[in-house]
Amino acid sequence: MGMAVKSTSRGGQSAPPPMDDLEFTRWVRLLEARTGVTVPPERKPFLVTGLRRRMRETGHSDYATYYEELLDGARGAVEWAALVDHLTVHETHFFRHPPSLELIRKEWYPKWAAAVGVEQSVHALSVGCSTGEEAYTLAMVLDAAISDEGSQRHFGITATDVSQPALSMARAAHYPVSRLEEIPAPRRARSVEMLEDGNFRIVDRLRKRVGFACVNLLHASRAPLRQLDLIYCQNVLIYFARERRGELLDGLARLLRPHGMLVLGPGEVTGWTHPQLVRIGGRQTLAFLRQPKETRA
Ligand SMILES: C[S@@+](CC[C@H](N)C(=O)[O-])C[C@H]1O[C@@H](n2cnc3c(N)ncnc32)[C@H](O)[C@@H]1O
């Protein structure tokens, strides 16, 4: 879902000048060091547009002054949080990658449930959840899998992102009616309620199962996240340098319980392996299962 463009420009400021290569490199390094997101030269217009938009809002016309202010203690940290929202891509959809969702419901969940028994609850993580559609999709899919099983199993989902504005929208769980058709018809009645303004909201029963937190994927393995049965990370790694993706995945793998599954987007990483994880699913998906027992190398 796209972020709204705010127009709170202080008057009288001239627009920032074109950005030279030296300045571009400085901003790329800052963004990469703090979020891990890498901006190749062909994405320069995206970075410059986001930066200039935020600088207009805050009344800055000079990149260097703005840069210095961002590094300036608590005030800089608050402004950094706002800027990150302008420099990250938030596009998302409900039920964005059906083959991965089928894998969860039809293949992984029944085997996981048989392996762990009826008492254990299921905990999932949506990494880079943007405005919440992915997390609520997982809630709908787990809800369906539990109903297929005919059980009352408890489930919970933690959903994380670096963008505070995206997380606020996610917590509100309120979406325009144009997004309704993304949700398969059989799931709608149990999952959403229509509002008087014609838009819709995720029903409380599912909303209560999802908790949102501002967590940088770079620090996810150090965040106070519980051990998990399902980690869903799609359309996030692609913004990180290829050589960095493996170490991020190693961090996520450490959070998986035995029989847990890590689901990525197809093609988002190549050649990554982990001693406790094995590939599962077909060619349309990219998923790894945590082995029940530690295997020795
Ligand atoms: C393109 S959206 C993908 C949303 C969702 N996963 C999906 O596939 O529909 C990418 C999200 O990753 C978030 N993101 C970018 N860098 C991040 C980081 N270092 N830690 C956590 N989230 C990050 C962005 O804020 C954005 O909301």
PDB file of C-alpha atoms and ligand atoms in Angstrom, residues 1 3 31 34-37 84-85 87-94 96-97 126-135 160-164 166 214-220 232-240 248 268, ligand 1:
ATOM      1  CA  MET A   1       0.000   0.000   0.000  1.00  0.00           C
ATOM      2  CA  MET A   3       2.196   5.931   1.792  1.00  0.00           C
ATOM      3  CA  LEU A  31      21.038   4.001   4.527  1.00  0.00           C
ATOM      4  CA  ARG A  34      21.401   1.728   9.350  1.00  0.00           C
ATOM      5  CA  THR A  35      18.823  -0.377   7.525  1.00  0.00           C
ATOM      6  CA  GLY A  36      20.877  -2.778   5.395  1.00  0.00           C
ATOM      7  CA  VAL A  37      18.932  -1.576   2.365  1.00  0.00           C
ATOM      8  CA  VAL A  84      13.102   5.847   6.497  1.00  0.00           C
ATOM      9  CA  ASP A  85       9.421   5.768   5.677  1.00  0.00           C
ATOM     10  CA  LEU A  87      13.073   5.770   1.468  1.00  0.00           C
ATOM     11  CA  THR A  88      11.575   2.293   1.720  1.00  0.00           C
ATOM     12  CA  VAL A  89       9.163   0.591  -0.665  1.00  0.00           C
ATOM     13  CA  HIS A  90       5.879  -0.386   0.986  1.00  0.00           C
ATOM     14  CA  GLU A  91       4.045  -2.122  -1.811  1.00  0.00           C
ATOM     15  CA  THR A  92       2.131  -5.121  -0.515  1.00  0.00           C
ATOM     16  CA  HIS A  93      -1.081  -7.096  -1.046  1.00  0.00           C
ATOM     17  CA  PHE A  94      -3.306  -9.583   0.717  1.00  0.00           C
ATOM     18  CA  ARG A  96       0.354 -11.872  -2.481  1.00  0.00           C
ATOM     19  CA  HIS A  97       2.009 -15.229  -3.214  1.00  0.00           C
ATOM     20  CA  SER A 126       5.943 -11.662   9.227  1.00  0.00           C
ATOM     21  CA  VAL A 127       9.207  -9.862   8.430  1.00  0.00           C
ATOM     22  CA  GLY A 128       8.913  -6.476   6.704  1.00  0.00           C
ATOM     23  CA  CYS A 129       5.139  -6.539   7.090  1.00  0.00           C
ATOM     24  CA  SER A 130       4.576  -3.040   5.647  1.00  0.00           C
ATOM     25  CA  THR A 131       0.957  -1.978   6.196  1.00  0.00           C
ATOM     26  CA  GLY A 132      -0.143  -5.364   7.582  1.00  0.00           C
ATOM     27  CA  GLU A 133      -1.697  -7.199   4.643  1.00  0.00           C
ATOM     28  CA  GLU A 134       0.860 -10.023   4.840  1.00  0.00           C
ATOM     29  CA  ALA A 135       0.416 -10.525   8.593  1.00  0.00           C
ATOM     30  CA  THR A 160       7.770  -6.363  12.153  1.00  0.00           C
ATOM     31  CA  ASP A 161       8.921  -3.466   9.998  1.00  0.00           C
ATOM     32  CA  VAL A 162      11.258  -0.446  10.241  1.00  0.00           C
ATOM     33  CA  SER A 163       8.609   2.028   9.141  1.00  0.00           C
ATOM     34  CA  GLN A 164       6.535   3.442  12.009  1.00  0.00           C
ATOM     35  CA  ALA A 166       3.419   1.658   7.938  1.00  0.00           C
ATOM     36  CA  CYS A 214       9.242  -1.861  15.010  1.00  0.00           C
ATOM     37  CA  VAL A 215      12.214  -4.177  14.458  1.00  0.00           C
ATOM     38  CA  ASN A 216      15.041  -3.675  12.006  1.00  0.00           C
ATOM     39  CA  LEU A 217      15.745  -6.935  10.154  1.00  0.00           C
ATOM     40  CA  LEU A 218      19.455  -6.206  10.652  1.00  0.00           C
ATOM     41  CA  HIS A 219      18.921  -6.710  14.382  1.00  0.00           C
ATOM     42  CA  ALA A 220      16.137  -9.317  14.283  1.00  0.00           C
ATOM     43  CA  TYR A 232       7.528 -15.478   6.409  1.00  0.00           C
ATOM     44  CA  CYS A 233       9.967 -13.101   4.732  1.00  0.00           C
ATOM     45  CA  GLN A 234       9.076 -11.999   1.215  1.00  0.00           C
ATOM     46  CA  ASN A 235       9.962  -8.916  -0.827  1.00  0.00           C
ATOM     47  CA  VAL A 236      12.331  -7.587   1.838  1.00  0.00           C
ATOM     48  CA  LEU A 237      15.645  -9.366   1.236  1.00  0.00           C
ATOM     49  CA  ILE A 238      15.653  -8.072  -2.341  1.00  0.00           C
ATOM     50  CA  TYR A 239      16.490  -4.608  -0.971  1.00  0.00           C
ATOM     51  CA  PHE A 240      19.610  -5.947   0.790  1.00  0.00           C
ATOM     52  CA  LEU A 248      20.331 -12.253   7.766  1.00  0.00           C
ATOM     53  CA  GLU A 268      15.224 -13.931  -3.393  1.00  0.00           C
TER      54      GLU A 268
HETATM   55  C1  LIG B   1       7.970  -4.142  -0.470  1.00  0.00           C
HETATM   56  S1  LIG B   1       7.482  -4.200   1.211  1.00  0.00           S
HETATM   57  C2  LIG B   1       7.043  -5.919   1.361  1.00  0.00           C
HETATM   58  C3  LIG B   1       5.864  -6.143   2.259  1.00  0.00           C
HETATM   59  C4  LIG B   1       5.448  -7.608   2.426  1.00  0.00           C
HETATM   60  N1  LIG B   1       6.501  -8.395   3.008  1.00  0.00           N
HETATM   61  C5  LIG B   1       5.017  -8.215   1.131  1.00  0.00           C
HETATM   62  O1  LIG B   1       5.716  -9.067   0.576  1.00  0.00           O
HETATM   63  O2  LIG B   1       3.967  -7.823   0.615  1.00  0.00           O
HETATM   64  C6  LIG B   1       9.067  -4.125   2.048  1.00  0.00           C
HETATM   65  C7  LIG B   1       8.965  -3.731   3.515  1.00  0.00           C
HETATM   66  O3  LIG B   1      10.218  -4.008   4.143  1.00  0.00           O
HETATM   67  C8  LIG B   1      10.457  -2.989   5.085  1.00  0.00           C
HETATM   68  N2  LIG B   1      11.889  -2.921   5.385  1.00  0.00           N
HETATM   69  C9  LIG B   1      12.884  -2.385   4.643  1.00  0.00           C
HETATM   70  N3  LIG B   1      14.057  -2.486   5.296  1.00  0.00           N
HETATM   71  C10 LIG B   1      13.811  -3.106   6.464  1.00  0.00           C
HETATM   72  C11 LIG B   1      14.624  -3.482   7.571  1.00  0.00           C
HETATM   73  N4  LIG B   1      15.942  -3.236   7.601  1.00  0.00           N
HETATM   74  N5  LIG B   1      14.025  -4.099   8.625  1.00  0.00           N
HETATM   75  C12 LIG B   1      12.689  -4.351   8.609  1.00  0.00           C
HETATM   76  N6  LIG B   1      11.871  -3.998   7.599  1.00  0.00           N
HETATM   77  C13 LIG B   1      12.419  -3.382   6.528  1.00  0.00           C
HETATM   78  C14 LIG B   1       9.938  -1.726   4.422  1.00  0.00           C
HETATM   79  O4  LIG B   1       9.663  -0.705   5.370  1.00  0.00           O
HETATM   80  C15 LIG B   1       8.689  -2.255   3.728  1.00  0.00           C
HETATM   81  O5  LIG B   1       7.527  -2.070   4.475  1.00  0.00           O
END
